[in-house]
Coordinates of C-alpha atoms in Angstrom, one line a residue:
M1 CA 0.0 0.0 0.0
P2 CA 1.1 3.6 -0.4
E3 CA 2.9 5.6 2.2
P4 CA 0.8 7.8 4.5
S5 CA 2.0 11.0 2.7
G6 CA 1.1 9.3 -0.6
V7 CA -2.4 8.5 0.7
R8 CA -2.8 12.1 1.7
I9 CA -1.8 13.3 -1.8
L10 CA -4.0 10.8 -3.6
T11 CA -6.9 12.0 -1.4
W12 CA -6.4 15.6 -2.4
M13 CA -5.9 14.8 -6.0
C14 CA -9.3 12.8 -6.0
V15 CA -11.0 15.8 -4.5
L16 CA -9.5 18.1 -7.1
I17 CA -10.2 15.9 -10.0
A18 CA -13.8 15.2 -8.7
V19 CA -14.6 18.8 -8.8
N20 CA -12.9 19.5 -12.1
Q21 CA -14.5 16.7 -14.0
L22 CA -18.0 17.3 -12.4
G23 CA -17.8 20.4 -14.4
F24 CA -16.6 18.8 -17.5
G25 CA -19.3 16.0 -17.2
S26 CA -22.1 18.8 -16.9
I27 CA -21.6 20.1 -20.3
V28 CA -22.0 16.6 -21.9
P29 CA -25.7 16.7 -22.5
A30 CA -25.6 20.3 -23.7
L31 CA -22.5 20.6 -25.8
A32 CA -23.7 19.2 -29.1
L33 CA -27.1 20.8 -28.8
Y34 CA -25.4 24.2 -27.7
A35 CA -23.2 24.0 -30.9
R36 CA -26.1 23.2 -33.0
S37 CA -28.0 26.3 -31.7
F38 CA -25.6 28.5 -33.8
G39 CA -27.2 26.8 -37.0
V40 CA -24.3 24.6 -38.0
A41 CA -24.0 21.0 -39.6
Q42 CA -23.0 17.8 -37.7
S43 CA -19.4 18.2 -38.9
A44 CA -19.3 21.8 -37.4
I45 CA -20.6 20.3 -34.2
G46 CA -17.7 17.8 -34.2
L47 CA -15.2 20.8 -34.9
A48 CA -16.5 22.5 -31.8
I49 CA -15.7 19.3 -29.8
A50 CA -12.5 18.6 -31.5
V51 CA -10.9 21.9 -31.0
Y52 CA -11.0 21.3 -27.2
G53 CA -8.9 18.1 -28.1
L54 CA -6.6 20.0 -30.3
A55 CA -5.8 22.3 -27.4
R56 CA -5.2 19.3 -25.1
F57 CA -3.1 17.7 -27.8
L58 CA -0.9 20.8 -28.4
V59 CA -0.6 21.6 -24.6
A60 CA 0.0 18.0 -23.3
V61 CA 3.7 17.9 -23.7
P62 CA 4.3 21.5 -22.6
S63 CA 2.4 20.7 -19.6
G64 CA 4.9 18.0 -18.7
R65 CA 7.8 20.5 -19.2
L66 CA 5.9 23.0 -17.0
A67 CA 5.3 20.5 -14.4
D68 CA 9.0 19.8 -14.3
R69 CA 10.1 23.4 -14.3
L70 CA 7.3 25.2 -12.3
G71 CA 6.3 22.3 -10.1
R72 CA 3.2 20.0 -10.0
R73 CA 1.1 22.3 -7.8
T74 CA 1.7 25.4 -9.8
T75 CA 0.8 23.8 -13.1
L76 CA -2.3 22.3 -11.7
A77 CA -3.6 25.6 -10.3
L78 CA -2.7 27.5 -13.5
G79 CA -4.7 24.8 -15.4
G80 CA -7.6 25.3 -13.4
L81 CA -7.8 29.1 -13.9
V82 CA -7.3 28.8 -17.7
S83 CA -10.1 26.2 -17.9
A84 CA -12.3 28.6 -16.0
V85 CA -11.7 31.5 -18.4
G86 CA -12.3 29.3 -21.3
N87 CA -15.7 27.8 -20.1
A88 CA -16.9 31.3 -19.1
L89 CA -16.3 32.5 -22.6
C90 CA -18.0 29.7 -23.9
A91 CA -21.1 30.6 -21.9
V92 CA -21.2 34.0 -23.2
A93 CA -20.0 33.4 -26.8
P94 CA -22.0 35.4 -29.4
T95 CA -21.0 33.5 -32.5
Y96 CA -19.9 30.0 -33.3
A97 CA -16.5 31.2 -34.2
A98 CA -16.2 32.8 -30.8
F99 CA -17.5 29.6 -29.2
V100 CA -14.8 27.5 -31.0
G101 CA -12.1 29.9 -29.8
A102 CA -13.3 29.7 -26.2
R103 CA -13.4 25.8 -26.3
F104 CA -9.7 26.0 -27.3
V105 CA -8.9 28.0 -24.4
A106 CA -10.8 25.7 -22.2
G107 CA -8.9 22.6 -23.6
A108 CA -5.6 24.2 -22.9
G109 CA -6.5 24.5 -19.2
A110 CA -7.8 20.9 -19.2
A111 CA -4.5 19.7 -20.6
L112 CA -2.5 21.4 -17.8
V113 CA -4.8 19.7 -15.2
L114 CA -5.2 16.3 -16.7
T115 CA -1.6 15.8 -17.7
T116 CA -0.1 17.0 -14.5
G117 CA -2.5 14.9 -12.4
L118 CA -1.3 11.7 -14.1
I119 CA 2.3 12.9 -13.4
V120 CA 1.5 13.3 -9.8
L121 CA 0.1 9.7 -9.6
A122 CA 3.0 8.4 -11.3
D123 CA 5.3 10.3 -8.8
I124 CA 3.7 8.9 -5.7
S125 CA 3.1 5.3 -6.9
T126 CA 5.3 2.2 -7.7
P127 CA 4.6 -0.7 -10.0
A128 CA 3.3 -2.8 -7.3
N129 CA 0.6 -0.4 -6.2
R130 CA 0.2 1.7 -9.3
G131 CA -2.9 0.0 -10.5
R132 CA -4.8 0.4 -7.3
M133 CA -3.8 4.1 -6.7
M134 CA -4.6 5.0 -10.3
S135 CA -7.8 3.1 -10.2
V136 CA -9.0 5.1 -7.3
Y137 CA -8.2 8.3 -8.9
Q138 CA -9.7 7.1 -12.3
G139 CA -12.7 5.8 -10.5
V140 CA -13.4 9.2 -9.0
F141 CA -12.6 10.8 -12.4
I142 CA -15.0 8.6 -14.2
F143 CA -17.7 8.8 -11.5
A144 CA -17.4 12.8 -11.7
V145 CA -17.6 12.8 -15.4
G146 CA -20.5 10.4 -15.4
I147 CA -22.6 12.0 -12.6
G148 CA -22.0 15.5 -14.1
P149 CA -24.5 15.0 -17.0
L150 CA -27.2 14.8 -14.4
P151 CA -26.9 18.3 -13.0
G152 CA -25.8 19.6 -16.3
G153 CA -28.8 18.3 -18.1
L154 CA -31.1 19.8 -15.5
L155 CA -29.2 23.1 -15.8
A156 CA -29.6 23.1 -19.6
T157 CA -33.2 22.2 -19.4
H158 CA -34.3 24.8 -16.9
W159 CA -31.7 27.7 -17.3
G160 CA -30.6 27.3 -21.0
L161 CA -27.7 25.5 -22.7
A162 CA -25.1 28.0 -21.6
A163 CA -25.6 27.3 -17.9
P164 CA -23.5 24.2 -17.7
F165 CA -20.5 26.0 -19.2
L166 CA -20.8 28.6 -16.4
A167 CA -20.9 25.7 -13.8
Y168 CA -17.8 24.3 -15.3
A169 CA -16.1 27.6 -15.0
V170 CA -17.0 27.8 -11.3
T171 CA -15.8 24.1 -10.6
S172 CA -12.4 24.8 -12.6
V173 CA -11.9 27.8 -9.9
V174 CA -12.4 25.5 -7.1
A175 CA -10.1 22.8 -8.5
S176 CA -7.3 25.6 -8.9
V177 CA -7.8 26.5 -5.2
V178 CA -7.5 22.9 -4.1
A179 CA -4.4 22.5 -6.1
W180 CA -2.6 25.4 -4.6
L181 CA -3.5 24.8 -1.1
A182 CA -3.4 21.1 -0.7
I183 CA -1.0 19.5 -3.4
P184 CA 2.8 19.5 -2.4
G185 CA 5.7 19.0 -4.7
T186 CA 5.9 15.4 -5.8
R187 CA 8.8 15.3 -8.3
P188 CA 11.3 12.6 -7.4
A189 CA 14.7 14.0 -6.5
A190 CA 17.4 13.7 -9.4
G191 CA 19.4 11.3 -7.3
R192 CA 16.6 8.8 -7.1
A193 CA 15.6 9.1 -10.5
G194 CA 18.7 7.8 -12.3
A195 CA 21.3 10.1 -13.7
G196 CA 21.0 9.3 -17.3
A197 CA 17.3 9.9 -17.6
A198 CA 17.5 13.0 -15.2
E199 CA 20.2 14.6 -17.3
A200 CA 18.6 13.8 -20.8
T201 CA 16.9 16.7 -22.7
F202 CA 13.1 16.4 -22.9
A203 CA 13.4 15.8 -26.6
A204 CA 15.8 12.8 -26.0
Q205 CA 13.3 11.4 -23.5
L206 CA 10.7 11.6 -26.1
R207 CA 12.7 9.7 -28.6
L208 CA 13.5 7.0 -26.1
L209 CA 9.7 6.5 -25.4
A210 CA 9.0 6.5 -29.1
A211 CA 11.1 3.4 -29.6
H212 CA 9.1 1.5 -27.0
R213 CA 6.4 -0.8 -28.7
G214 CA 4.2 -1.2 -25.7
F215 CA 4.1 2.7 -25.0
L216 CA 3.1 3.2 -28.5
L217 CA 0.5 0.5 -28.5
V218 CA -1.1 1.6 -25.0
S219 CA -1.1 5.2 -26.4
L220 CA -3.0 3.9 -29.5
I221 CA -5.5 2.2 -27.0
A222 CA -6.1 5.5 -25.3
F223 CA -6.3 7.4 -28.8
V224 CA -9.1 5.2 -29.9
N225 CA -11.1 5.3 -26.7
A226 CA -10.8 9.1 -27.0
V227 CA -12.1 8.9 -30.5
A228 CA -15.1 6.8 -29.4
R229 CA -15.7 9.0 -26.2
T230 CA -15.7 12.4 -28.0
G231 CA -16.6 11.4 -31.6
A232 CA -19.4 9.0 -30.6
L233 CA -20.6 9.5 -27.0
F234 CA -20.4 13.3 -26.8
N235 CA -21.0 14.2 -30.4
I236 CA -23.2 11.6 -32.1
I237 CA -25.3 9.8 -29.3
P238 CA -26.8 12.9 -27.7
I239 CA -28.2 13.8 -31.2
L240 CA -29.2 10.2 -31.8
A241 CA -31.1 9.8 -28.5
R242 CA -32.9 13.1 -29.2
D243 CA -33.7 12.3 -32.8
R244 CA -34.7 8.6 -32.5
L245 CA -35.8 8.3 -28.8
A246 CA -37.2 12.0 -28.3
L247 CA -35.1 12.3 -25.1
D248 CA -34.5 15.8 -23.6
P249 CA -31.0 16.8 -22.2
A250 CA -32.1 15.9 -18.6
R251 CA -33.0 12.2 -19.7
I252 CA -29.9 12.0 -21.7
G253 CA -27.8 13.2 -18.9
F254 CA -29.6 11.0 -16.2
G255 CA -28.7 7.8 -18.2
L256 CA -25.0 8.8 -18.4
A257 CA -25.0 9.8 -14.7
L258 CA -26.8 6.5 -13.4
A259 CA -24.4 4.3 -15.2
S260 CA -21.4 6.1 -13.7
V261 CA -22.1 4.5 -10.4
V262 CA -21.4 1.0 -11.8
G263 CA -18.0 2.4 -13.0
L264 CA -17.1 3.7 -9.7
V265 CA -17.9 0.6 -7.9
L266 CA -15.8 -1.6 -10.3
A267 CA -12.8 0.9 -10.5
Y268 CA -10.9 -0.3 -7.3
P269 CA -11.4 -4.1 -7.8
A270 CA -10.2 -3.7 -11.3
G271 CA -7.1 -1.8 -10.0
V272 CA -6.4 -4.9 -7.6
L273 CA -6.6 -7.2 -10.6
V274 CA -4.2 -4.9 -12.7
D275 CA -1.6 -5.2 -9.8
R276 CA -2.0 -8.9 -9.3
Y277 CA -2.4 -10.3 -13.0
G278 CA -1.1 -7.6 -15.1
R279 CA -2.2 -4.7 -17.2
K280 CA -3.1 -6.5 -20.4
I281 CA -5.8 -8.9 -19.0
I282 CA -7.9 -5.8 -18.1
I283 CA -7.0 -3.6 -21.0
V284 CA -8.3 -5.9 -23.8
P285 CA -11.5 -7.0 -22.7
A286 CA -12.5 -3.6 -21.5
T287 CA -11.7 -2.2 -24.8
I288 CA -13.8 -4.7 -26.7
L289 CA -16.6 -4.0 -24.3
S290 CA -16.4 -0.2 -25.2
G291 CA -17.0 -1.3 -28.9
L292 CA -20.0 -3.6 -27.9
S293 CA -21.6 -0.6 -26.0
L294 CA -21.5 1.6 -29.0
L295 CA -23.5 -1.1 -30.9
I296 CA -26.2 -1.2 -28.2
F297 CA -26.5 2.7 -28.4
L298 CA -26.9 2.2 -32.2
L299 CA -29.6 -0.5 -31.8
A300 CA -31.4 0.8 -28.8
P301 CA -35.2 0.9 -29.5
T302 CA -36.2 2.4 -26.2
Y303 CA -34.9 4.5 -23.2
A304 CA -34.6 1.4 -21.2
W305 CA -32.0 0.0 -23.9
Y306 CA -30.3 3.4 -23.9
L307 CA -29.7 3.0 -20.1
V308 CA -28.3 -0.5 -20.9
A309 CA -25.8 1.1 -23.3
C310 CA -24.9 3.7 -20.8
A311 CA -24.3 0.9 -18.2
A312 CA -22.2 -1.1 -20.6
W313 CA -20.0 1.9 -21.5
S314 CA -19.6 2.7 -17.7
V315 CA -18.6 -0.8 -16.8
A316 CA -15.8 -0.7 -19.6
M317 CA -14.5 2.6 -18.5
G318 CA -14.7 1.6 -14.9
I319 CA -12.7 -1.6 -15.5
S320 CA -10.1 -0.2 -17.8
G321 CA -9.8 3.4 -16.3
A322 CA -6.4 2.9 -14.5
A323 CA -4.8 0.1 -16.6
P324 CA -3.6 2.1 -19.7
A325 CA -2.3 4.9 -17.6
A326 CA -0.6 2.5 -15.3
Y327 CA 1.0 0.7 -18.3
A328 CA 2.2 4.0 -19.6
A329 CA 3.7 4.8 -16.3
D330 CA 5.4 1.4 -16.1
T331 CA 7.3 2.3 -19.2
A332 CA 8.8 5.3 -18.1
P333 CA 12.4 5.1 -17.0
G334 CA 13.5 6.8 -13.8
G335 CA 13.2 10.6 -13.9
M336 CA 10.9 10.5 -17.0
N337 CA 7.4 10.5 -15.4
A338 CA 6.7 13.8 -16.9
A339 CA 7.9 13.0 -20.3
A340 CA 6.1 9.7 -20.6
L341 CA 2.7 10.8 -19.0
S342 CA 2.6 14.0 -21.1
T343 CA 3.4 12.2 -24.2
Y344 CA 0.8 9.5 -23.4
R345 CA -1.9 12.2 -22.8
M346 CA -0.8 14.1 -26.0
L347 CA -1.4 10.8 -28.1
A348 CA -4.5 10.1 -26.4
D349 CA -5.8 13.6 -26.8
L350 CA -5.2 13.3 -30.6
G351 CA -8.3 11.2 -30.5
Y352 CA -10.1 14.2 -29.2
V353 CA -9.2 15.9 -32.4
V354 CA -9.8 13.3 -34.9
G355 CA -12.8 11.6 -33.4
P356 CA -15.4 14.4 -33.4
I357 CA -14.4 15.7 -36.9
V358 CA -13.8 12.4 -38.7
L359 CA -17.0 10.7 -37.1
G360 CA -19.1 14.1 -37.7
L361 CA -18.1 13.8 -41.4
V362 CA -19.0 10.1 -41.6
A363 CA -22.4 10.8 -39.9
D364 CA -23.0 13.6 -42.4
L365 CA -22.0 11.5 -45.5
A366 CA -23.0 7.9 -44.5
G367 CA -25.3 8.3 -41.4
V368 CA -24.8 7.7 -37.7
D369 CA -25.3 4.0 -38.1
A370 CA -22.1 3.8 -40.1
A371 CA -20.2 6.1 -37.8
L372 CA -21.0 4.1 -34.6
A373 CA -20.5 0.6 -36.3
A374 CA -17.1 1.7 -37.7
T375 CA -16.0 3.0 -34.3
A376 CA -17.1 -0.2 -32.6
M377 CA -14.8 -2.2 -35.1
L378 CA -11.9 0.1 -34.5
L379 CA -12.1 -0.5 -30.9
T380 CA -12.1 -4.3 -31.3
V381 CA -9.3 -4.4 -33.8
V382 CA -7.0 -2.2 -31.6
A383 CA -7.7 -4.3 -28.7
L384 CA -6.7 -7.5 -30.5
A385 CA -3.6 -5.9 -31.7
F386 CA -2.7 -4.8 -28.3
A387 CA -3.2 -8.4 -27.1
R388 CA -1.0 -9.8 -29.6
F389 CA 1.9 -7.3 -29.7
A390 CA 2.2 -5.5 -26.5
P391 CA 4.5 -6.8 -23.8
E392 CA 3.2 -7.0 -20.3
T393 CA 4.9 -4.4 -18.0
F394 CA 4.0 -5.8 -14.5
R395 CA 2.6 -8.8 -12.9
A396 CA 3.1 -9.3 -9.2
S397 CA 5.0 -12.5 -8.2
R398 CA 2.9 -12.8 -5.1
F399 CA -0.2 -11.1 -3.6

């Protein structure tokens, strides 16, 4: 188990990410509908979602450098403030172009928070307890994102589609305060990190990671999951639920929030399995289950089946939430946590750019059925490739 100081830091990181991601989840039921309110096509809705991912993609690696230079606490606090500004601007955007610009600012803030959060978890964990520590953190993360659509849907239904963005701005400020007051410096001392890695330039560290097959494959898993989450769950499914099942934002959000409880319950047991039996045995079936859940969304004839699809998605996210990040952290040589985790986040966040735009275009040209089916197939193919070619990074010799 982690040292007492590690438990304290983990607890405060969970508080920080819960507050921050509650705000993020609150905009899910309203995001696509708010973008559509500017009178744009489905592909343009995808762009409004993708630009957030573009900012995260561009800022992820600089976030790792800032975390090393300014410290983890300062970078986390700065990210919360930038995210607050971006979401406040989203709420008051007078045009679609202004909304897209504000989404970019919000995404830059999110990159600072999410990347540095993973780096802190890598700093305070070891391979033997990393699955459990990250599962607690990711379980809280997933639960907050999942429960957020419930208040977000209510806010959008009763106070307008801009209200969830204001709520996200407020929660981002709270997260910034928590970071500044409660998160200490966690960067390992250079002497403990290993001289070669500590002295290597950031660019040299990135080249070293690029040569690691397992690191690239787990980043591909994260990339495809991001494509599915932003391109399908955030972009297509809310529109599909409204058009085919006549659901309002409140009912859409309720389904996503209710299912998140399942993900929270499964997160820690999954972390125990990750530490006992290895990372791959969790990553592969969970990724396949994510693809299956998209097919259920596609075929759902009633609101009850929509809830089943939400539950299947949440189970997949709850089981696999910690495993890919733990795998990525395992691959980092001493002193390279910031480089490894920021690069992992960057490659994952590329999915936030590609997913909404590509799936939005596919939906415009071939229909939402083709877009969801193709995403489900992609998840399955990547899971099988990871099973075949990725080496296992950690398996306990005893429990």
